[in-house]
N, CA, C and O atoms as a MOPAC input file, in Angstrom:
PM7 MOZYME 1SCF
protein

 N     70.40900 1     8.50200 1    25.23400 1
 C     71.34100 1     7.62000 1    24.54500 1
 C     72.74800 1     8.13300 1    24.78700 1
 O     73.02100 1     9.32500 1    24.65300 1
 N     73.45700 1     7.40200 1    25.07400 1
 C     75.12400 1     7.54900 1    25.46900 1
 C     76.35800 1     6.59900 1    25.01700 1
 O     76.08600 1     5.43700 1    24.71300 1
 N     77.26400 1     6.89700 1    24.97800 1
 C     78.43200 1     5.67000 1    24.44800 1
 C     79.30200 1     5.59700 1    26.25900 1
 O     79.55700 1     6.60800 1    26.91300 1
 N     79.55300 1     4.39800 1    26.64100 1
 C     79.96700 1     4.40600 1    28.16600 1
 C     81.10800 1     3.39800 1    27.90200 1
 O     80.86600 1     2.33600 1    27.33100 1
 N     82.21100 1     3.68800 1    28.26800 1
 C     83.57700 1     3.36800 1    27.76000 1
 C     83.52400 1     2.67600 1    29.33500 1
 O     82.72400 1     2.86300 1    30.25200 1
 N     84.93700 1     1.64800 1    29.21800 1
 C     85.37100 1     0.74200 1    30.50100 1
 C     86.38100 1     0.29000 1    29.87700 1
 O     86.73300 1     0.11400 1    28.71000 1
 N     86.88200 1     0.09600 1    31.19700 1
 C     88.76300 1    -0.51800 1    30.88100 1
 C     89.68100 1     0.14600 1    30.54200 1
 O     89.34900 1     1.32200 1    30.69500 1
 N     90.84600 1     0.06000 1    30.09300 1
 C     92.01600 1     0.68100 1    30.60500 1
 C     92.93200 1     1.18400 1    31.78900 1
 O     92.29400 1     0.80600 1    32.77200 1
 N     93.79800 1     1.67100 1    32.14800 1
 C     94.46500 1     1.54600 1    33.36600 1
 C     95.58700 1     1.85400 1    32.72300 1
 O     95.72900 1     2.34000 1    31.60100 1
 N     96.66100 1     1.41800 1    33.80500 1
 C     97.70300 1     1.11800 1    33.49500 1
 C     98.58800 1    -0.04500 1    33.34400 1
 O     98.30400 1    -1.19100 1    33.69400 1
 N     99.84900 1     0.39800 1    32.71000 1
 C    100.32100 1    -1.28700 1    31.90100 1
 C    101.93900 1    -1.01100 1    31.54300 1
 O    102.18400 1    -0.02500 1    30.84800 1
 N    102.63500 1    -1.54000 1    31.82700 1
 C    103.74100 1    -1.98700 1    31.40600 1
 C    104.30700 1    -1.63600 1    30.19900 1
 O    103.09300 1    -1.52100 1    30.02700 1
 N    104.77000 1    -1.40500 1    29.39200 1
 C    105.44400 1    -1.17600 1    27.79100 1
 C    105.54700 1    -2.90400 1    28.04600 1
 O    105.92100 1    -3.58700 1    28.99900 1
 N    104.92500 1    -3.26500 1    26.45500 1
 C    104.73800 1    -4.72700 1    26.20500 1
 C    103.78200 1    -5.34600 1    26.29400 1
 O    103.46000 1    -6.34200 1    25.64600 1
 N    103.00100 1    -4.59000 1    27.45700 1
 C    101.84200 1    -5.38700 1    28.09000 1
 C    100.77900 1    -5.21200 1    27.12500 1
 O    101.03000 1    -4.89000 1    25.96300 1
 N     99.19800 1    -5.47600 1    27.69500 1
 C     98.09000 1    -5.37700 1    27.07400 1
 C     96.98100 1    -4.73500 1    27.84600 1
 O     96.93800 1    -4.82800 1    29.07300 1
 N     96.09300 1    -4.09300 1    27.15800 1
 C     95.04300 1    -3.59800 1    27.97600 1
 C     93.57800 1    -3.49400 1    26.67200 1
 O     93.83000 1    -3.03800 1    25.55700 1
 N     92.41100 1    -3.88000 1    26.95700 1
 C     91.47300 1    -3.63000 1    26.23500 1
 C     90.39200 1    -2.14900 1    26.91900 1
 O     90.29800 1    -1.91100 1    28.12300 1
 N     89.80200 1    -1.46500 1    25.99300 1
 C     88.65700 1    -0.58400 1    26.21000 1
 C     87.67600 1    -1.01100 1    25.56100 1
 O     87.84900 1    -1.55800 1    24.47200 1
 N     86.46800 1    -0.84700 1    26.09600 1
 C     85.10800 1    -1.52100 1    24.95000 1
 C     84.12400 1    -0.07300 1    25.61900 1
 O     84.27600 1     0.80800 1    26.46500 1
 N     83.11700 1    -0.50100 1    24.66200 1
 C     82.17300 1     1.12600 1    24.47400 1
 C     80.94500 1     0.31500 1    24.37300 1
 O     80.79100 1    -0.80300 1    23.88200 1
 N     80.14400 1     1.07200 1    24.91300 1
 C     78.49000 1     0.04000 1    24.75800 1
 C     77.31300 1     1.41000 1    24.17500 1
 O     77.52800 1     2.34200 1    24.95000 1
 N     76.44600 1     1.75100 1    23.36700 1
 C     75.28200 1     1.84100 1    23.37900 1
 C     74.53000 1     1.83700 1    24.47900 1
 O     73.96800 1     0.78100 1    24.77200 1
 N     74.37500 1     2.87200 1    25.22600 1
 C     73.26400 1     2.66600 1    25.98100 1
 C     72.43000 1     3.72300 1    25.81800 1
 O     72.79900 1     4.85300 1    25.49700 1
 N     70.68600 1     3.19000 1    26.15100 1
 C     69.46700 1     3.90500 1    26.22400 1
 C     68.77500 1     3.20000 1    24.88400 1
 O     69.48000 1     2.38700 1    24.28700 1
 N     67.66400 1     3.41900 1    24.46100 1
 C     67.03600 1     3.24300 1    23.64800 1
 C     67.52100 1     3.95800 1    22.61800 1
 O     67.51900 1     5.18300 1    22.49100 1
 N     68.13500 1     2.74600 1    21.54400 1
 C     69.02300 1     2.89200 1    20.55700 1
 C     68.35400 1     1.99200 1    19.27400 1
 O     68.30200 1     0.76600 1    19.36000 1
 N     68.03900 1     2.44300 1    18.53000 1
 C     67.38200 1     1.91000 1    17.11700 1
 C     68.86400 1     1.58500 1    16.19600 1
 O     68.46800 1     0.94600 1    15.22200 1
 N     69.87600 1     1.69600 1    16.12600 1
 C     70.88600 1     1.73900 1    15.35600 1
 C     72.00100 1     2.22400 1    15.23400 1
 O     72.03600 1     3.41900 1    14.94000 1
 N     73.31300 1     1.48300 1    15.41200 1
 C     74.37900 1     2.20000 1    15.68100 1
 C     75.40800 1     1.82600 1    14.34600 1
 O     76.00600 1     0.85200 1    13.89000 1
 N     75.22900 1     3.04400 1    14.09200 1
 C     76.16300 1     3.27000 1    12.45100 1
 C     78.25100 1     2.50900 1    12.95400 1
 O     78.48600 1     1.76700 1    13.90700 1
 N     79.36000 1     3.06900 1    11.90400 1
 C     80.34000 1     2.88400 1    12.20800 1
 C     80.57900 1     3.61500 1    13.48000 1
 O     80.17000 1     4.70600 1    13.87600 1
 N     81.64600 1     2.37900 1    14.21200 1
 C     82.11100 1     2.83300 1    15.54700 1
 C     83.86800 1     3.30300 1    15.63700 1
 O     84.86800 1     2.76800 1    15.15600 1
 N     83.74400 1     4.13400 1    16.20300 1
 C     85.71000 1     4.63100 1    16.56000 1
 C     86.02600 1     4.61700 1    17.96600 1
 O     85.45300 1     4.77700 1    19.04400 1
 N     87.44500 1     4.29700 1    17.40400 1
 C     88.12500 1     4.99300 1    18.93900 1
 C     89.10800 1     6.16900 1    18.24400 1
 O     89.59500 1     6.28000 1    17.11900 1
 N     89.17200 1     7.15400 1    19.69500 1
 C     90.28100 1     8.26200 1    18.92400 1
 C     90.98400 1     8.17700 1    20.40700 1
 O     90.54800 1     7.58500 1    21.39500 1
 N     92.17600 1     8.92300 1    20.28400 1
 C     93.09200 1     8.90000 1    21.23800 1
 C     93.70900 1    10.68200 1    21.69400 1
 O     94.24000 1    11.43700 1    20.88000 1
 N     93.47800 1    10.97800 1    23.01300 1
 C     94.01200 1    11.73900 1    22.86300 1
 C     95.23700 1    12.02500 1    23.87500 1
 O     94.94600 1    12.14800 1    25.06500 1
 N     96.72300 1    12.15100 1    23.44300 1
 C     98.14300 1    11.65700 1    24.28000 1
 C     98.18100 1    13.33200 1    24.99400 1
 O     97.62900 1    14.37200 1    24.63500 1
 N     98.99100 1    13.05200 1    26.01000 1
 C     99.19800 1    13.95000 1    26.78900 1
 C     99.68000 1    15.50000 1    26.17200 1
 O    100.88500 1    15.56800 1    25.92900 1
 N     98.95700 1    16.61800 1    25.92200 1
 C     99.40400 1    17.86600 1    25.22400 1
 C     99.29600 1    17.67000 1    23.88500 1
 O     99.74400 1    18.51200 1    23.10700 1
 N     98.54600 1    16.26800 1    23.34700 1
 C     98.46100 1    16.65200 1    21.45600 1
 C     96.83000 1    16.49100 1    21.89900 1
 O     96.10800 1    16.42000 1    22.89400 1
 N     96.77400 1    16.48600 1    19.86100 1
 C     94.92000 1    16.55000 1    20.00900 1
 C     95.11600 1    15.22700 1    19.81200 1
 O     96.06300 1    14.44100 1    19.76000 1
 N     93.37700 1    15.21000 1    19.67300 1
 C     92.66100 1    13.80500 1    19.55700 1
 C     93.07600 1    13.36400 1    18.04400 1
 O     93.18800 1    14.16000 1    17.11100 1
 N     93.24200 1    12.24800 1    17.98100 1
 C     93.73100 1    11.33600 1    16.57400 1
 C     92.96300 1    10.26500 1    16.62900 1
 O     92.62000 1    10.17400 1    17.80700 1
 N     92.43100 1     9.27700 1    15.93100 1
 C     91.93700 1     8.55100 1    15.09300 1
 C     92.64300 1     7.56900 1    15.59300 1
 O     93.78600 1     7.99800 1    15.74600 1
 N     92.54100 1     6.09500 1    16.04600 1
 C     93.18100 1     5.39300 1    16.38800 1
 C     92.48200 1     3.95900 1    15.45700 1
 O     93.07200 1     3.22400 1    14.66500 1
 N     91.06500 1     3.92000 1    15.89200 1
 C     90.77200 1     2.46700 1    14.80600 1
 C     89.50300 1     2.72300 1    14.72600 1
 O     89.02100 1     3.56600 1    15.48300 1
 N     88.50600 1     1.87400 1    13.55800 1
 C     87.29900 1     2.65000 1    13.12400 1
 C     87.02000 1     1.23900 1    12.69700 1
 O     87.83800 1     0.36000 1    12.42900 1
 N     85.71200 1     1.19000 1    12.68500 1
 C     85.03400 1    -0.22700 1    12.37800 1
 C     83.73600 1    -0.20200 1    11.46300 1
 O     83.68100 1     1.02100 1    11.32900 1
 N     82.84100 1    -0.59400 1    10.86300 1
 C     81.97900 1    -0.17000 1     9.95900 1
 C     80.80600 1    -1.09300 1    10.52300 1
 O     81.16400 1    -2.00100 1    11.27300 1
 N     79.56000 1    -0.97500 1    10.27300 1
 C     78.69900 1    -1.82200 1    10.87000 1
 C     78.24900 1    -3.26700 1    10.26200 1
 O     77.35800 1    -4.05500 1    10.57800 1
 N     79.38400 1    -3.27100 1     9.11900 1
 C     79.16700 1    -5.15000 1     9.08200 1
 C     80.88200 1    -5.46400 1     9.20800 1
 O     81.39400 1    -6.30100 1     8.46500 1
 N     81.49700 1    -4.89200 1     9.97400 1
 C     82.34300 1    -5.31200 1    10.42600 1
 C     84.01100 1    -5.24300 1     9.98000 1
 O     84.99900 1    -5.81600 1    10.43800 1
 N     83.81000 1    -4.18200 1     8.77300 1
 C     85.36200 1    -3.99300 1     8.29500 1
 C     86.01100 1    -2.99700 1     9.07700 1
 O     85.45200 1    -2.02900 1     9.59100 1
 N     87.32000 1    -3.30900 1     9.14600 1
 C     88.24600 1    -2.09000 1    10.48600 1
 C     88.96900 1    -1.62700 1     9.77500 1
 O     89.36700 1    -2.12500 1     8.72300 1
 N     89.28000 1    -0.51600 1    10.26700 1
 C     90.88800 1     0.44800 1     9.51200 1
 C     91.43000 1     0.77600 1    10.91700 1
 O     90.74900 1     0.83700 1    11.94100 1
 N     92.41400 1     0.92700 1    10.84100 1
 C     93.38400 1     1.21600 1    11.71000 1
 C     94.51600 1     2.92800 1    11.40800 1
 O     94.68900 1     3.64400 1    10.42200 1
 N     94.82200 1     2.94500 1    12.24700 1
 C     95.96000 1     4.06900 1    12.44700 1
 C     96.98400 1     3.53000 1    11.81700 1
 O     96.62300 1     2.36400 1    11.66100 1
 N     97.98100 1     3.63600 1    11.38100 1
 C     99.67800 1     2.98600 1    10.94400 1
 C    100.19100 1     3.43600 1    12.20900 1
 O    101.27700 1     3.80900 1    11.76400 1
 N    100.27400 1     3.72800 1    13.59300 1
 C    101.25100 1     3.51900 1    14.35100 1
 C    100.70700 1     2.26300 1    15.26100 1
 O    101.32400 1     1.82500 1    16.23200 1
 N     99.40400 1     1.73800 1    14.77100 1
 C     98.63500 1     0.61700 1    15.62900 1
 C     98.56400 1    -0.11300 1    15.10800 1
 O     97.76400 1    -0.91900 1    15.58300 1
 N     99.08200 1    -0.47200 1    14.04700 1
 C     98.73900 1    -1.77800 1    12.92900 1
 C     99.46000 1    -2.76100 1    13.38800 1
 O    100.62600 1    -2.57900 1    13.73700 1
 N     98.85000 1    -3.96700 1    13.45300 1
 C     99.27900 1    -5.36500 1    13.50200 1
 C     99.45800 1    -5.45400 1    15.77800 1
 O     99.74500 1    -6.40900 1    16.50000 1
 N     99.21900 1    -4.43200 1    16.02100 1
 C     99.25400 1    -4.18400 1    17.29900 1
 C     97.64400 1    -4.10400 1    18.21500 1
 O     97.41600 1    -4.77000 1    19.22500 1
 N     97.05400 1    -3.51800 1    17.82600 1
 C     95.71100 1    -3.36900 1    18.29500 1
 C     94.53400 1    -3.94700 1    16.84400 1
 O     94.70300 1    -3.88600 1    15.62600 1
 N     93.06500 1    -4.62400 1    17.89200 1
 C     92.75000 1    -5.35900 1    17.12000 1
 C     91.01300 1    -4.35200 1    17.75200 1
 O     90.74000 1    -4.18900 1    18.94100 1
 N     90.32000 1    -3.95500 1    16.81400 1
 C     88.71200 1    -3.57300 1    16.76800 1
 C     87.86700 1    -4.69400 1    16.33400 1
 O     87.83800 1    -5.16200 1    15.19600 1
 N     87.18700 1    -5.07700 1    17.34100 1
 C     85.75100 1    -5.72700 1    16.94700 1
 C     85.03800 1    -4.68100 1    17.84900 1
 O     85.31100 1    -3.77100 1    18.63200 1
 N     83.60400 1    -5.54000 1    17.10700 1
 C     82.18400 1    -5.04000 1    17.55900 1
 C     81.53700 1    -6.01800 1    17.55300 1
 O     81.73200 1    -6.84700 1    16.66400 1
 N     80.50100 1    -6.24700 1    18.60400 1
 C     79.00400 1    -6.96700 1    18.85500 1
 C     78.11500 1    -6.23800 1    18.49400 1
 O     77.82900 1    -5.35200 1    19.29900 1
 N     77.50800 1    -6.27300 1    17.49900 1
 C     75.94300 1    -5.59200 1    17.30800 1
 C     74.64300 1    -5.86100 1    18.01600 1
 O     73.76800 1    -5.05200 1    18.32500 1
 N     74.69700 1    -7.29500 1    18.23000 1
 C     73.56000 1    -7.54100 1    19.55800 1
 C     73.84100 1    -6.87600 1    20.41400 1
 O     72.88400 1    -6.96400 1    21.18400 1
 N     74.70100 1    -6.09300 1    20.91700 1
 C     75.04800 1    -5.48100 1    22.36500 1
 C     75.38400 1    -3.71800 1    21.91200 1
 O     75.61600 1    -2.70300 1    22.56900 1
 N     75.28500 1    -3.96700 1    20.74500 1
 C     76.04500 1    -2.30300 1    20.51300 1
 C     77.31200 1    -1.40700 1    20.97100 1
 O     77.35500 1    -0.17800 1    20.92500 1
 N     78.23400 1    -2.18700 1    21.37700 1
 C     79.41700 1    -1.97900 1    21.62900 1
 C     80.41700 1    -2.66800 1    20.79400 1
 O     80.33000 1    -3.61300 1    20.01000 1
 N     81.32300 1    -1.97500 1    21.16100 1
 C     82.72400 1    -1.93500 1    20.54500 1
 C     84.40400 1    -2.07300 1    21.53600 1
 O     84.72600 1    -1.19800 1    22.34000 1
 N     85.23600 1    -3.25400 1    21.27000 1
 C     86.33800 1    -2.95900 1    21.91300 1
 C     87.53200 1    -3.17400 1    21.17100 1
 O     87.65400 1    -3.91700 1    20.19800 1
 N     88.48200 1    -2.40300 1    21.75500 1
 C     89.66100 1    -2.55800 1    21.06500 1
 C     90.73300 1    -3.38700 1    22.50100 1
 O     90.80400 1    -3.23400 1    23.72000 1
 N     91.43900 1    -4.30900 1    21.43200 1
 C     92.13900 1    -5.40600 1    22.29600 1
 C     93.77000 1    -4.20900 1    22.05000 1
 O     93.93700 1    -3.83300 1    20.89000 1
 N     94.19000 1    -4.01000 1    22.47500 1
 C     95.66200 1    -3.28800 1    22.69400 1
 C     96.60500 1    -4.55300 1    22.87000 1
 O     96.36500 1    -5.44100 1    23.68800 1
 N     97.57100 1    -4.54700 1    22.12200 1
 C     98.62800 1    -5.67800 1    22.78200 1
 C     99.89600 1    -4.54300 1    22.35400 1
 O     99.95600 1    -3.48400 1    21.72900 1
 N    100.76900 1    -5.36900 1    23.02500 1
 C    102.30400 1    -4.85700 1    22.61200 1
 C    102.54900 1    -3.48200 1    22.95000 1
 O    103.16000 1    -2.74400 1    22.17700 1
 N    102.08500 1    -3.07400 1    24.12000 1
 C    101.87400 1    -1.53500 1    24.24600 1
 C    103.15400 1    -0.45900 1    24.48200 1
 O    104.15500 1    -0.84700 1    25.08600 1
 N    103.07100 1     0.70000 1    24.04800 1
 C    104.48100 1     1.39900 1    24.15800 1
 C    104.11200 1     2.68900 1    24.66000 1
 O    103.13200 1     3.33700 1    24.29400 1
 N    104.95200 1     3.01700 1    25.51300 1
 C    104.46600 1     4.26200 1    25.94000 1
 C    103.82900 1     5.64300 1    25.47400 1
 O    103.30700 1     6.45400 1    26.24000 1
 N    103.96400 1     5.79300 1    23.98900 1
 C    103.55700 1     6.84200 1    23.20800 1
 C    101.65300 1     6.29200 1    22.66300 1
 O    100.80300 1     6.93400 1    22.04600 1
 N    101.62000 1     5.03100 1    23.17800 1
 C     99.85100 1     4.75400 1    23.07800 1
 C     99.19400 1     5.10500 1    24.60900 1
 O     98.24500 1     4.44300 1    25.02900 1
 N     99.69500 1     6.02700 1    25.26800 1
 C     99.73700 1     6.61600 1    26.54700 1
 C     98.48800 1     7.79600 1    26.25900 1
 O     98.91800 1     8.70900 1    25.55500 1
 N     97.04300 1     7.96200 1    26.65700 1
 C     96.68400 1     8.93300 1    25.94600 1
 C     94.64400 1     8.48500 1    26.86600 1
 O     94.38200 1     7.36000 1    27.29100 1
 N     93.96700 1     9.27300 1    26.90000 1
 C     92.31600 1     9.11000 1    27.02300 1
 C     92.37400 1     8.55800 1    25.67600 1
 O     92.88800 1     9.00500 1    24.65100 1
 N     91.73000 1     7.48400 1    25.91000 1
 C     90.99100 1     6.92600 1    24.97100 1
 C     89.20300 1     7.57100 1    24.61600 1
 O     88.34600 1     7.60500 1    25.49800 1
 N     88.97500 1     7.99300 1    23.27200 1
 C     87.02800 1     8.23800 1    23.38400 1
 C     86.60400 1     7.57800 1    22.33000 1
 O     86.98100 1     7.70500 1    21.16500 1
 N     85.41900 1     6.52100 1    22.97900 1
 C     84.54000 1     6.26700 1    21.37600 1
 C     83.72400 1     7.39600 1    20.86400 1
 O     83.32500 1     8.49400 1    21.25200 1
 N     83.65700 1     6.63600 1    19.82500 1
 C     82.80700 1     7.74900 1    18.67400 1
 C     81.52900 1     7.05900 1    17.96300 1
 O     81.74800 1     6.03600 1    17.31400 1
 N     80.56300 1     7.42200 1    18.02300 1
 C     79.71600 1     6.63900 1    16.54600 1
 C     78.30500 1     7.49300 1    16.31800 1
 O     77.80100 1     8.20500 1    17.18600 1
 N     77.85600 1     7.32000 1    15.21100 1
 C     76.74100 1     7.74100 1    14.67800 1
 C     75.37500 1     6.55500 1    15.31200 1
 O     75.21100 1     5.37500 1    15.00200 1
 N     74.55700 1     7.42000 1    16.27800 1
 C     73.40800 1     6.75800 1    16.40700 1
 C     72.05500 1     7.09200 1    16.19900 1
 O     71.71900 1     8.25100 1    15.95900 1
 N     71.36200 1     6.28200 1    16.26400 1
 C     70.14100 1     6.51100 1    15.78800 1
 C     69.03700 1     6.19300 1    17.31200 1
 O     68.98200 1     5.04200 1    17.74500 1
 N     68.45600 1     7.00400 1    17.80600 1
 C     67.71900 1     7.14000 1    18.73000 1
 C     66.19600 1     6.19600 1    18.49300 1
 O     65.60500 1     6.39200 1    17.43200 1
 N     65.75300 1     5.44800 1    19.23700 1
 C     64.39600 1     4.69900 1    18.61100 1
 C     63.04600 1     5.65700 1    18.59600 1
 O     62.57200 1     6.04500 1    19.66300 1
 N     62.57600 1     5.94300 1    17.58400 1
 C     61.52600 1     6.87300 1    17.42100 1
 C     62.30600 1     8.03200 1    16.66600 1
 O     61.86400 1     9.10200 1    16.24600 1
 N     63.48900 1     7.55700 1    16.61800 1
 C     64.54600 1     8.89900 1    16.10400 1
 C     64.23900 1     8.99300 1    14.67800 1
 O     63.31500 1     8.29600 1    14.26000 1
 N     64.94700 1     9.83500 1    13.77600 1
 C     64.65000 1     9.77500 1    12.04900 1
 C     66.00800 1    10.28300 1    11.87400 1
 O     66.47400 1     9.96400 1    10.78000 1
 N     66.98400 1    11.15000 1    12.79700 1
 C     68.08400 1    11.56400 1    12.54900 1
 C     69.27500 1    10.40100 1    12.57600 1
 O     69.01800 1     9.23600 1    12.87900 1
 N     70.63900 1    10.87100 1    12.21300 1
 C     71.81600 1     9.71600 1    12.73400 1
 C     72.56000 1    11.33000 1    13.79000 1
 O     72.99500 1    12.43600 1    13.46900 1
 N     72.34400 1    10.57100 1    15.13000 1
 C     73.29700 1    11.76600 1    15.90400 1
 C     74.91600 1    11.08600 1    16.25500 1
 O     75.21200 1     9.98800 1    16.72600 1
 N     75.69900 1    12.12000 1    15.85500 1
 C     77.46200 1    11.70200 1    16.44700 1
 C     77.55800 1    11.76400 1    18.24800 1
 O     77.31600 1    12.80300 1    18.86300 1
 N     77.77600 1    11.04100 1    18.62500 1
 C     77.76500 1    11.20500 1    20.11400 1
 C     79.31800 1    10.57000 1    20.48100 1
 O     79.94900 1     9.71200 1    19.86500 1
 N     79.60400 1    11.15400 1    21.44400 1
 C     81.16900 1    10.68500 1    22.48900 1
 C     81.40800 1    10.04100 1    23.57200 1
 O     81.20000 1    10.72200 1    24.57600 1
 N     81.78500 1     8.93500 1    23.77400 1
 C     81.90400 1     8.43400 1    24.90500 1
 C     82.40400 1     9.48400 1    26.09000 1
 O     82.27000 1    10.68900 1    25.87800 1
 N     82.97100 1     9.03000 1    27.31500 1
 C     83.20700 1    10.08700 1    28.56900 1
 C     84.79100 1     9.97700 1    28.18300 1
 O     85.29600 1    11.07700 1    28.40900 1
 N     85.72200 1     9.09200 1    27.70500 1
 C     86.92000 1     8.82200 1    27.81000 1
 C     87.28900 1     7.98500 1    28.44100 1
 O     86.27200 1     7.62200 1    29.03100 1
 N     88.29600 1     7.21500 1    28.84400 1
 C     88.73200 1     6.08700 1    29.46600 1
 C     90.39900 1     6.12800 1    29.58100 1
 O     90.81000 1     5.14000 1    28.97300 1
 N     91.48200 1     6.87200 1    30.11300 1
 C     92.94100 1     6.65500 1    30.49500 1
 C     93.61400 1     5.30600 1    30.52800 1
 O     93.44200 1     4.42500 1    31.37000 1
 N     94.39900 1     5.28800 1    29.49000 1
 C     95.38000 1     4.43900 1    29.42000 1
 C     96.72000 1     4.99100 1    29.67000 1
 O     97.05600 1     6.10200 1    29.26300 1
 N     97.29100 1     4.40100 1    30.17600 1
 C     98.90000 1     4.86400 1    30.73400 1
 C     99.80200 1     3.49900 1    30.60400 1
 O     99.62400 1     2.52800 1    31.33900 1
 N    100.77600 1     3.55700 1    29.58700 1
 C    101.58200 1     2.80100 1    29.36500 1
 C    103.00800 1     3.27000 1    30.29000 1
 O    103.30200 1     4.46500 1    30.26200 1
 N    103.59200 1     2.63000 1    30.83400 1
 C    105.06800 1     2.95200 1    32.16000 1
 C    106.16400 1     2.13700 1    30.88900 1
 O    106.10700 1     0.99300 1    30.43800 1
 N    106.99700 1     3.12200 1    30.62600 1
 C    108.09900 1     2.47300 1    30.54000 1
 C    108.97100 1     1.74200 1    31.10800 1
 O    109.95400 1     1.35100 1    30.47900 1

C-alpha cells in the first residue's frame, strides 16, 4: 500500500497548478487525507487536510486560494492551487492514515513528493 502523488511543475506567480494523491494496493480504508509542503531550506508545514466525509481545513497563508477535495471511490485526494505566489514554491507530500485489507491497524504512510515551483 502506497500514496502516489502527480502533478505539479512549474507556473507563473498568478497561475494555477493542481497535485492529487491516490491509494494504491489493497486498501480497506483511507482515514483523513493531507497535503504538507515543504519550501526550499524550511521544514515541512501543513498546507490543507480533509476528513473522510469531506470537511477541509486549510493553512491561513492558502485560504480562499487553494481548494482540497477527495474521491473516496478512488481513494485519492487533490488540491486545486490557484493564484499562485512564489513563497507556495516548495515539494508538495500527501499524508493519510490507512488501513491495509486484512489489516486491523490504521498505518500513517507518505506520498514520494511532487515539486511545485512558482517563477516570479
Amino acid at each position: 500500500v502506497q500514496l502516489q502523488a502527480s502533478g505539479g511543475g512549474l507556473v507563473q506567480a498568478g497561475g494555477s497548478l493542481n497535485v492529487s494523491c491516490a491509494a494504491v494496493g489493497s486498501v480497506l480504508a483511507v482515514n483523513t487525507m493531507t497535503w504538507y509542503r515543504r519550501p526550499p531550506g524550511k521544514q515541512r508545514g501543513l498546507v490543507a487536510t480533509i476528513t473522510h466525509d469531506g470537511q477541509p481545513a486549510y493553512a491561513e497563508s492558502v485560504k480562499g486560494r487553494f481548494t482540497i477535495f477527495r474521491d473516496n471511490a478512488k481513494n485519492s485526494v487533490t488540491l486545486l492551487m490557484d493564484t499562485l505566489k512564489p513563497e507556495d514554491t516548495g515539494v508538495y507530500y500527501c499524508n493519510s492514515n490507512l488501513r491495509r485489507s486484512g489489516g486491523s491497524v490504521w498505518e500513517n504512510v507518505w506520498g514520494q513528493g511532487t515539486l511545485v515551483t512558482v517563477s516570479s
